[in-house]
PDB file of C-alpha atoms in Angstrom:
ATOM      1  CA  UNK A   1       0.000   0.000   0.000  1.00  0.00           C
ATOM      2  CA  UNK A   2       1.338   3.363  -0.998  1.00  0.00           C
ATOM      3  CA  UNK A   3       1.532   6.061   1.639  1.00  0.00           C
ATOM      4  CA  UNK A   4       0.742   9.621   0.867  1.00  0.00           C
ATOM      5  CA  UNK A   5       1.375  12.744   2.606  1.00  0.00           C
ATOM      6  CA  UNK A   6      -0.457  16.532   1.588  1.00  0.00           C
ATOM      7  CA  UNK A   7       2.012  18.519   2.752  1.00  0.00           C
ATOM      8  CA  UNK A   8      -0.335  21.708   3.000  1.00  0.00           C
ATOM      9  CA  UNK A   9      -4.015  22.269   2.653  1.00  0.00           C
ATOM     10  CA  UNK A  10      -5.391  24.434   0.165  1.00  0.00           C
ATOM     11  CA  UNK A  11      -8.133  24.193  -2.773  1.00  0.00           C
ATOM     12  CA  UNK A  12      -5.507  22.472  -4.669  1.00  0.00           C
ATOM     13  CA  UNK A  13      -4.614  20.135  -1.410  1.00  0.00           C
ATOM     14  CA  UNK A  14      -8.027  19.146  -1.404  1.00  0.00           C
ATOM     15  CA  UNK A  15      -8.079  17.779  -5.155  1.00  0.00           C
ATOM     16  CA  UNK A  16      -5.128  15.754  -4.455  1.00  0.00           C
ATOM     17  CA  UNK A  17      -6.590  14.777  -1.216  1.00  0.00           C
ATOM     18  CA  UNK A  18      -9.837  13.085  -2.281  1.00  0.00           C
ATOM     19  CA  UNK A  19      -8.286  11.957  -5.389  1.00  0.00           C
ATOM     20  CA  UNK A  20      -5.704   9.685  -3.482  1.00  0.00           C
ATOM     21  CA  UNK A  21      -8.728   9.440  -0.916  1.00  0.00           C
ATOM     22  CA  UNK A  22     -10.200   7.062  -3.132  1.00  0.00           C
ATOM     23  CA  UNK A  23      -7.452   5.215  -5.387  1.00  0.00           C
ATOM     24  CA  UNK A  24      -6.915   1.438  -4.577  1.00  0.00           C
ATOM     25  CA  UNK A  25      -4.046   0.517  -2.277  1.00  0.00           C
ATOM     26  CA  UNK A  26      -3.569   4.014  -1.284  1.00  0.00           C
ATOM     27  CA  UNK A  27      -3.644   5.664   2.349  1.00  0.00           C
ATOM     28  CA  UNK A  28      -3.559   9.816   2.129  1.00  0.00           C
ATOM     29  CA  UNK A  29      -3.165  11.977   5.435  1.00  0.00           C
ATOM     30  CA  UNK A  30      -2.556  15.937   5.320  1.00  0.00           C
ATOM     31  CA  UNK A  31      -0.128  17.217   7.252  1.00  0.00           C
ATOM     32  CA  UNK A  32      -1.790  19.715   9.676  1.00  0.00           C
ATOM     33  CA  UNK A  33       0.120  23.238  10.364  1.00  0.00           C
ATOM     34  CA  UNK A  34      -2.178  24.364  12.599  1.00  0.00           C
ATOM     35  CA  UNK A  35      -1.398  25.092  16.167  1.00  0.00           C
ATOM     36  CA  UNK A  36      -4.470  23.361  18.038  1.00  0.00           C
ATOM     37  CA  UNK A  37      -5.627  21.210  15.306  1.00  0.00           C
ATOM     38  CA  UNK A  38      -7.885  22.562  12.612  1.00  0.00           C
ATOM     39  CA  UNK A  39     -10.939  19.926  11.907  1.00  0.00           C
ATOM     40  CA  UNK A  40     -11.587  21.465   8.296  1.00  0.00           C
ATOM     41  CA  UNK A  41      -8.343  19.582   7.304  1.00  0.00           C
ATOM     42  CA  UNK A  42      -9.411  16.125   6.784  1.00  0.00           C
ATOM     43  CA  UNK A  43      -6.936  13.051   7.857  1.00  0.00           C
ATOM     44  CA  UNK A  44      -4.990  15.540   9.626  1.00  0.00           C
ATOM     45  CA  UNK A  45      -2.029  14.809  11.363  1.00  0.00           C
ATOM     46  CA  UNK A  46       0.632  16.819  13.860  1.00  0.00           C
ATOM     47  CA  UNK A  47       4.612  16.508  12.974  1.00  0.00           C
ATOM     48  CA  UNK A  48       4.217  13.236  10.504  1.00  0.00           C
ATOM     49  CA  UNK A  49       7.462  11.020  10.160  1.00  0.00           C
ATOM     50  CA  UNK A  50       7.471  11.466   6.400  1.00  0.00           C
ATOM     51  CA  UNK A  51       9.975   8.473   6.446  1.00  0.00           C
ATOM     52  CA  UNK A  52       6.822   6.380   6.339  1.00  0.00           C
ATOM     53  CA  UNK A  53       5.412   7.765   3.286  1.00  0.00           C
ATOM     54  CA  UNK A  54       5.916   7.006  -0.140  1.00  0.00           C
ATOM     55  CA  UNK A  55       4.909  10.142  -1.757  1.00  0.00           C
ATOM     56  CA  UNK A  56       4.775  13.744  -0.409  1.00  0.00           C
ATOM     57  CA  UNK A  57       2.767  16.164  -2.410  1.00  0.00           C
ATOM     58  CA  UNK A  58       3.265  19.790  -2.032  1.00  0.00           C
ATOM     59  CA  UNK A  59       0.178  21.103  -3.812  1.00  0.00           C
ATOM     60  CA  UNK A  60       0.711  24.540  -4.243  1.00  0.00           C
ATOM     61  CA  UNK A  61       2.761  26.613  -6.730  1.00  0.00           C
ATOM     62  CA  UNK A  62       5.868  27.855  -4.985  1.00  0.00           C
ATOM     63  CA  UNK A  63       5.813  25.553  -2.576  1.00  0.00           C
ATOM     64  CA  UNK A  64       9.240  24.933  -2.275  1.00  0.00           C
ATOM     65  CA  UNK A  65       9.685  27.327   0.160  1.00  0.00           C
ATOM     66  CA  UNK A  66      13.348  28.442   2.461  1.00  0.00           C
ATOM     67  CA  UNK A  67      11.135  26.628   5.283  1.00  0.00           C
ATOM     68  CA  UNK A  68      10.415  23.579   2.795  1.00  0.00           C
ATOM     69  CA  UNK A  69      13.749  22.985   1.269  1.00  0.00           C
ATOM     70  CA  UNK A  70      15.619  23.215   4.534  1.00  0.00           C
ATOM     71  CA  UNK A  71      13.193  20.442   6.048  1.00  0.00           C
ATOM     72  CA  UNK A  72      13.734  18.059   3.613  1.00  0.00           C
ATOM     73  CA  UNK A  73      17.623  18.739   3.389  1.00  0.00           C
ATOM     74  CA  UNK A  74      17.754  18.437   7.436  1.00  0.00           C
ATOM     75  CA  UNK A  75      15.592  14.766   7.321  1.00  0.00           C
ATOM     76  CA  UNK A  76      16.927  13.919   4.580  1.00  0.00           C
ATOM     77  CA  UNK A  77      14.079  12.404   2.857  1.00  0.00           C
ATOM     78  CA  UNK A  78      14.752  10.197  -0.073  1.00  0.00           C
ATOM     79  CA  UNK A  79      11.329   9.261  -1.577  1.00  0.00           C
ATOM     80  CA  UNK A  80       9.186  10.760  -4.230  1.00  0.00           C
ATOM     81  CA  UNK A  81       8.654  14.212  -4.248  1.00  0.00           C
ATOM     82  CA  UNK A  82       5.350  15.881  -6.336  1.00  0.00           C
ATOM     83  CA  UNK A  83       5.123  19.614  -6.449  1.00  0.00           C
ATOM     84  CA  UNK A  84       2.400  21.732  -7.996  1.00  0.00           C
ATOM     85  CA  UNK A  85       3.268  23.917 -11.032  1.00  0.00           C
ATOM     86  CA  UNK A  86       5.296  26.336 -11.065  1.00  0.00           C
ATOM     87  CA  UNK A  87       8.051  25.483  -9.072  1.00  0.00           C
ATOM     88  CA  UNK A  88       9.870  28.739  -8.942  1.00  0.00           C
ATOM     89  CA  UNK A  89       9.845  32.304 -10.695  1.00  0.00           C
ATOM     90  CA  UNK A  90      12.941  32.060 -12.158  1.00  0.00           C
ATOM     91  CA  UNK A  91      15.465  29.536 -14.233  1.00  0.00           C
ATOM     92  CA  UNK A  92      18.103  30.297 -11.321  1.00  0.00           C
ATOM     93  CA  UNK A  93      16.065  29.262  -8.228  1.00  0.00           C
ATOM     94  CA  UNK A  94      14.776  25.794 -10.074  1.00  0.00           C
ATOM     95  CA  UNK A  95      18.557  25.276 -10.509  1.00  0.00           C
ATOM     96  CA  UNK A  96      19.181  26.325  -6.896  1.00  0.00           C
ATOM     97  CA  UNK A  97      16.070  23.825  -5.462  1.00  0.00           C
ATOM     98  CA  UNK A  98      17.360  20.962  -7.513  1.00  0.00           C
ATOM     99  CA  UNK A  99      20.737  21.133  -6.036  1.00  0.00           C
ATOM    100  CA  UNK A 100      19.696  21.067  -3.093  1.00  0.00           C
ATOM    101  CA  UNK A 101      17.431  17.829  -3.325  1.00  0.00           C
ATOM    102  CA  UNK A 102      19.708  15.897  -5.423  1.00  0.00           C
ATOM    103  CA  UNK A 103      19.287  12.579  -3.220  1.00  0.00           C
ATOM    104  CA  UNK A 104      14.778  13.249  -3.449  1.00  0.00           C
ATOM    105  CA  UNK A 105      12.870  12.098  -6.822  1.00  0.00           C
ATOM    106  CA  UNK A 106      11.926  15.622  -7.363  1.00  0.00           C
ATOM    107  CA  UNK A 107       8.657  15.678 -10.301  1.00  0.00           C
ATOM    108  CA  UNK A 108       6.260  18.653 -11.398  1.00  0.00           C
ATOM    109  CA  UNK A 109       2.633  17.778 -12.126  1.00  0.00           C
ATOM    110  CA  UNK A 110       1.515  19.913 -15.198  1.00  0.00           C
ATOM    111  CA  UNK A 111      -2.533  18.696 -14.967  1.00  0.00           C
ATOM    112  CA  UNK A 112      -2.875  20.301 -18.473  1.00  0.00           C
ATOM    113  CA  UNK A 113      -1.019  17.867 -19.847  1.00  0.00           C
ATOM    114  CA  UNK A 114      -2.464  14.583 -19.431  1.00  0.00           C
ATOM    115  CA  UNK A 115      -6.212  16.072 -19.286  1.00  0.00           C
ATOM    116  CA  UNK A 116      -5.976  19.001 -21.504  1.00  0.00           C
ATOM    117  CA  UNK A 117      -9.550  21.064 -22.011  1.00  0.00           C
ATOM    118  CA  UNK A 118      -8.909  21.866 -25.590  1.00  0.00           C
ATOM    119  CA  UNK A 119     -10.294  18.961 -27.390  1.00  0.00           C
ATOM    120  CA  UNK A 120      -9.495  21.106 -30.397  1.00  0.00           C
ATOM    121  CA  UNK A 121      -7.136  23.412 -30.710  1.00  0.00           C
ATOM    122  CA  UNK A 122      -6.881  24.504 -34.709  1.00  0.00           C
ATOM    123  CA  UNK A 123      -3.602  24.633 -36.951  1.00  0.00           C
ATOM    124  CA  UNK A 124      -3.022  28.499 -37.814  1.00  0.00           C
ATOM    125  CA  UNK A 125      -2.257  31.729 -35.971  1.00  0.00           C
ATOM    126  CA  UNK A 126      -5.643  33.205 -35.224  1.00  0.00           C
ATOM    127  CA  UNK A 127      -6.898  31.411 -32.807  1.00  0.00           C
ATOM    128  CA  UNK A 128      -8.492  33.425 -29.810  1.00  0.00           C
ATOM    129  CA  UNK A 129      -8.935  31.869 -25.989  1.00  0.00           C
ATOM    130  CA  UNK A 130     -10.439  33.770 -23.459  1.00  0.00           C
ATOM    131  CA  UNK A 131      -9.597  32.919 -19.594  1.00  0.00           C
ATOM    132  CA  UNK A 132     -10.716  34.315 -16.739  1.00  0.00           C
ATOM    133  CA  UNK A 133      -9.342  34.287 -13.215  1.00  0.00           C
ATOM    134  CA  UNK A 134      -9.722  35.339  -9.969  1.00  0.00           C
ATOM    135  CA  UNK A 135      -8.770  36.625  -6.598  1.00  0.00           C
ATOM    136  CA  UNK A 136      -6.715  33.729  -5.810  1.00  0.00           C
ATOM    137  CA  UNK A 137      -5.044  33.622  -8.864  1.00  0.00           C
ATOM    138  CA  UNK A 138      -1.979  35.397 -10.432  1.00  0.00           C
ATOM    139  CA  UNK A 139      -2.679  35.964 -14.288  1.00  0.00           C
ATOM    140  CA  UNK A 140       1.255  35.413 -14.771  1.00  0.00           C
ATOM    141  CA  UNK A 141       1.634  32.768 -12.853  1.00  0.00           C
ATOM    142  CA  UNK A 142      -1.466  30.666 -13.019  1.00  0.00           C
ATOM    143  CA  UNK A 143      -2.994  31.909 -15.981  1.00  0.00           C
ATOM    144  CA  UNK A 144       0.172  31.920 -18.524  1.00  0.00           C
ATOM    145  CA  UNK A 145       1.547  28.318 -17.828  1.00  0.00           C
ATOM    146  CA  UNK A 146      -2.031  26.770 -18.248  1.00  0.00           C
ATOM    147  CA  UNK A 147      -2.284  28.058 -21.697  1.00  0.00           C
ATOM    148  CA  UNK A 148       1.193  27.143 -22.286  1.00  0.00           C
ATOM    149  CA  UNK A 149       0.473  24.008 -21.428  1.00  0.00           C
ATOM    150  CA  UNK A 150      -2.681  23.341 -23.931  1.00  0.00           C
ATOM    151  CA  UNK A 151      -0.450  24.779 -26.930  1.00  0.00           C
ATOM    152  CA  UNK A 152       2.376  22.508 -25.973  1.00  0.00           C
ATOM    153  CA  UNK A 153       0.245  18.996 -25.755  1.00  0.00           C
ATOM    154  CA  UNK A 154      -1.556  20.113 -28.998  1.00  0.00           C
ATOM    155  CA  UNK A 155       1.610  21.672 -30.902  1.00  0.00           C
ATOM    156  CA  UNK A 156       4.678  20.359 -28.878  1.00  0.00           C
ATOM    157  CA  UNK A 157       6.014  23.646 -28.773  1.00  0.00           C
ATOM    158  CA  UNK A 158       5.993  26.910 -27.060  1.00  0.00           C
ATOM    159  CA  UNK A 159       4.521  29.685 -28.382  1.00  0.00           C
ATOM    160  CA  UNK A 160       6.505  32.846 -28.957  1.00  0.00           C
ATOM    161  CA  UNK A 161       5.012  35.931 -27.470  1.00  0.00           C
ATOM    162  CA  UNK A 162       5.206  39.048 -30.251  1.00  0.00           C
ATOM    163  CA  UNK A 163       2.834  41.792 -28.196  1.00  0.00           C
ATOM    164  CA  UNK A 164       1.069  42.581 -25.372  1.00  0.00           C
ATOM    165  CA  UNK A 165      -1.551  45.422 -24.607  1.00  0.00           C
ATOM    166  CA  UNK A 166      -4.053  46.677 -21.624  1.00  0.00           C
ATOM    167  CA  UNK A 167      -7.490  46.917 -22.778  1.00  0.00           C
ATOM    168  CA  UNK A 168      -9.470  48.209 -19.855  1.00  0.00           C
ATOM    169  CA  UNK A 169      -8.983  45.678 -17.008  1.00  0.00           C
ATOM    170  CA  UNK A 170      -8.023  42.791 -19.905  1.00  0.00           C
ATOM    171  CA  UNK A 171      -4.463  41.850 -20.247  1.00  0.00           C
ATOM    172  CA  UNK A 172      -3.695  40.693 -24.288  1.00  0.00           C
ATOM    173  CA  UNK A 173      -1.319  38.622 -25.071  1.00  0.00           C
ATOM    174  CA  UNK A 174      -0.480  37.900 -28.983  1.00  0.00           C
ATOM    175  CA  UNK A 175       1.776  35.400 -30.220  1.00  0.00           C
ATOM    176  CA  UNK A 176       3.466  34.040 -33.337  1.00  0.00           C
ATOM    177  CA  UNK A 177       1.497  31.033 -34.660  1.00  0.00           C
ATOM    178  CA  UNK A 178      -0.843  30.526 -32.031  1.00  0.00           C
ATOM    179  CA  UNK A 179      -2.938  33.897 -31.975  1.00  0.00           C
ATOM    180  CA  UNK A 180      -3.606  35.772 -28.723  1.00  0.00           C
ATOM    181  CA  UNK A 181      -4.836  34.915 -25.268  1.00  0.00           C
ATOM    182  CA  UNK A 182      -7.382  37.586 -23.317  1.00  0.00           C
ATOM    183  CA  UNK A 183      -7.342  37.061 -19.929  1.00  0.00           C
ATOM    184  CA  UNK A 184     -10.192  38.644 -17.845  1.00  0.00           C
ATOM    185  CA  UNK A 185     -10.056  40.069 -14.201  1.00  0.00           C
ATOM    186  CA  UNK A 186     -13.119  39.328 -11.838  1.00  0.00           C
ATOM    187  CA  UNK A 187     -15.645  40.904 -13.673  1.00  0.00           C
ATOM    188  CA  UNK A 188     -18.348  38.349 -14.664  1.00  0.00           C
ATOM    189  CA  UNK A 189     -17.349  38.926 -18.315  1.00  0.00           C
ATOM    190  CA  UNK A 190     -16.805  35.207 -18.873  1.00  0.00           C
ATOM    191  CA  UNK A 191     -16.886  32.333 -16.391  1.00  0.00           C
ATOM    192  CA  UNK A 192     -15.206  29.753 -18.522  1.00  0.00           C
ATOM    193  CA  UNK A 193     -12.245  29.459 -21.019  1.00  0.00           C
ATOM    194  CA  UNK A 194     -13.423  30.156 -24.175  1.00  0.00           C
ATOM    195  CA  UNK A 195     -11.726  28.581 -27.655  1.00  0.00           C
ATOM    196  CA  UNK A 196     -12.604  30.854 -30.749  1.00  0.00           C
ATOM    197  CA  UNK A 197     -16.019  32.130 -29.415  1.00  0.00           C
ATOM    198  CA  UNK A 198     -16.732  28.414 -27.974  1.00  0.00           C
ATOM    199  CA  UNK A 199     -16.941  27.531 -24.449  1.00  0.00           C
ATOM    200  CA  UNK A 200     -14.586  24.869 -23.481  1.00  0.00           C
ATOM    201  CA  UNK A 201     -15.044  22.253 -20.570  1.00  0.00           C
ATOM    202  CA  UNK A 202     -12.697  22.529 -17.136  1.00  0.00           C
ATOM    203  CA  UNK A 203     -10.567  19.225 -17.192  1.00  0.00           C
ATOM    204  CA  UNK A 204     -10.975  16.796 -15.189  1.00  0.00           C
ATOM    205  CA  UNK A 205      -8.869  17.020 -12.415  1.00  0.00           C
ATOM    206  CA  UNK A 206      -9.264  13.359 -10.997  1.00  0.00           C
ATOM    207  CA  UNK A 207      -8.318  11.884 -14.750  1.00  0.00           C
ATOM    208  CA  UNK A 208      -5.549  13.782 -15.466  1.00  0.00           C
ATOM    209  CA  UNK A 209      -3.878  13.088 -11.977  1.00  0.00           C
ATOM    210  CA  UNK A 210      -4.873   9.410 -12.653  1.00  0.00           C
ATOM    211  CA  UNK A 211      -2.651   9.277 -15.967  1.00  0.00           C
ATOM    212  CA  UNK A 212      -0.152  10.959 -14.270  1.00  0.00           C
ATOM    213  CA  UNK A 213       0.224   9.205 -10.954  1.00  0.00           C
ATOM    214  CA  UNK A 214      -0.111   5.591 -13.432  1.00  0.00           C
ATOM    215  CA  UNK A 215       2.651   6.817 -15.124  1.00  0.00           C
ATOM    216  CA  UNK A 216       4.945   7.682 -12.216  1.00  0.00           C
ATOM    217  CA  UNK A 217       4.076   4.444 -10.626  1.00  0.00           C
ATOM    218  CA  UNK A 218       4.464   2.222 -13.648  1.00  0.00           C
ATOM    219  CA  UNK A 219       7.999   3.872 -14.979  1.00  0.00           C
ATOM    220  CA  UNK A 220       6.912   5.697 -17.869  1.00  0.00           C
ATOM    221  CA  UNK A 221       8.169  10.016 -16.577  1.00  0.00           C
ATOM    222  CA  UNK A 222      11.787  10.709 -16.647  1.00  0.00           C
ATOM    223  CA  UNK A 223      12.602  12.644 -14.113  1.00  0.00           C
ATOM    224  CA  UNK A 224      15.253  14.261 -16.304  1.00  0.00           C
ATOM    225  CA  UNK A 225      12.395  15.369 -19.027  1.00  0.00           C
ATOM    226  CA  UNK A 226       9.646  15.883 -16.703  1.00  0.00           C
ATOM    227  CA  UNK A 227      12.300  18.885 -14.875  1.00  0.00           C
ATOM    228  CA  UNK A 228      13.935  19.826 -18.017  1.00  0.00           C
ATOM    229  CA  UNK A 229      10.215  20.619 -19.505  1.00  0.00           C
ATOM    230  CA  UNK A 230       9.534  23.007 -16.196  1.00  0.00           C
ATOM    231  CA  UNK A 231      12.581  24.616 -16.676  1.00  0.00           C
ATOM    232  CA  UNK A 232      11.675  25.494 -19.903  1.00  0.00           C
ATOM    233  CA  UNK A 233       8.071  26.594 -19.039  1.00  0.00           C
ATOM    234  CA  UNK A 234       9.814  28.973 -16.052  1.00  0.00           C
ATOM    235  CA  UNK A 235      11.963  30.468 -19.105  1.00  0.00           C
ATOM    236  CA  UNK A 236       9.151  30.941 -21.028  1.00  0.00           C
ATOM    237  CA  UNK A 237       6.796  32.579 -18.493  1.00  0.00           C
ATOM    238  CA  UNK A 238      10.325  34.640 -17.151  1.00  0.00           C
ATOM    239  CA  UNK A 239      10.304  35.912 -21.014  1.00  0.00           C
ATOM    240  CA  UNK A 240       6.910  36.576 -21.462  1.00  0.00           C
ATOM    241  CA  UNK A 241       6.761  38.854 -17.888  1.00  0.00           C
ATOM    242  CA  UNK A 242      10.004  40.580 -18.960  1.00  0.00           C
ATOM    243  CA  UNK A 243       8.516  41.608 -22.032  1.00  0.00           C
ATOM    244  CA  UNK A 244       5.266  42.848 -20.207  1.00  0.00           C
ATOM    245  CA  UNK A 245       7.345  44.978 -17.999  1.00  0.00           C
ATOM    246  CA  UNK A 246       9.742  46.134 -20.487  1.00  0.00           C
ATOM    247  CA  UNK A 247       6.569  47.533 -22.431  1.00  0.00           C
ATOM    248  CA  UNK A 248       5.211  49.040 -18.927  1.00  0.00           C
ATOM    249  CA  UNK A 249       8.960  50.581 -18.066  1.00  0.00           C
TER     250      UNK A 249
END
């Protein structure tokens, strides 16, 4: 039986959480930060031994934290590592976390790729995708790498930004071959990701960590690729905020 540690809780936690909470073979407790013991975190559980788990799963973005890396370094954990996307803001501090967990099986979990929404996603340079976000989320850093993501499983490559612009409270993005992605504040203008004019379903969260957590158990990531392919998506979102600012300077 595979043991599995959450090593925070947050909306993305809680996906990973009830996804493990029912897989086969699988026991999943969250590891609670709180100081008297908060009872909205399911399974919780004070100062784990995370020698006795398989897998621990830092769910959010960033998570990789001064606090984070020095824990791991000081217990010297040696098992399989899954972070959330993106695991820094920069080329140099992906470099900098990897040295430092050179002994841990260290993987990123891009969700977008093995359950992407765009069923479709045509051959040309006009296509248009709308995406809103909200509060929680950072347009360049949550927004970005998702539609990153869908161009890369549909065109295996990364799309070269060539302008951005302000419209009101929408941020534009154009780029060579792959048209331009709106992305909309919290304003009620759109609810959903939109593909040319078409709404287009949320993945499915539970599916796409199914393929993925398959594959890690059966063999079939390389570690190698699996970093290598963040590293590039990091340089890629790196380039596409410089630009932005550049334009704003």
């Amino acid at each position: 039986m595979k043991r599995i540690l959450i090593m925070d809780w947050d909306p993305h936690g809680e996906k990973y959480y009830y996804f493990f909470l029912f897989r086969e073979d699988t026991y999943v407790q969250v590891w609670d930060h709180s100081e008297k013991g908060d009872e909205s975190v399911p399974s919780g559980i004070k100062n784990p031994d995370i020698h006795t788990y398989d897998i621990l799963v830092f769910p959010k973005p960033y998570c990789l934290t001064e606090w984070a890396l020095n824990y791991l370094c000081k217990e010297k954990y040696k098992g399989v590592l899954v972070v959330e996307k993106l695991l820094a803001k920069t080329e140099e501090e992906i470099h900098r976390i990897m040295e430092r967990l050179t002994d841990i099986q260290l993987y990123v979990f891009h969700s977008r790729l093995y359950a992407p929404s765009f069923t479709v996603f045509p051959d040309g340079a006009e296509n248009k995708v709308e995406w809103p976000y909200y509060g929680v989320m950072d347009p360049m850093y949550n927004i970005v790498p998702n539609y990153l993501d869908e161009v890369f499983e549909k065109r295996q490559v990364f799309p070269q930004l060539k302008n951005s612009s302000l419209e009101g409270d929408k941020i534009i993005f154009d780029f060579y071959g792959t048209g331009s992605l709106t992305i909309y504040p919290d304003s009620g203008k759109i609810e959903r990701v939109k593909l040319n004019e078409a709404e287009v379903e949320w993945p499915n969260y539970f599916l796409s960590m199914k393929k993925f957590f398959d594959d890690l158990e059966e063999g079939r990531i390389s570690r190698r690729e699996n970093l290598d392919y963040e590293i590039r998506m990091v340089k890629e979102v790196e380039s596409i905020r410089s630009f932005k600012e550049g334009e704003r300077a």
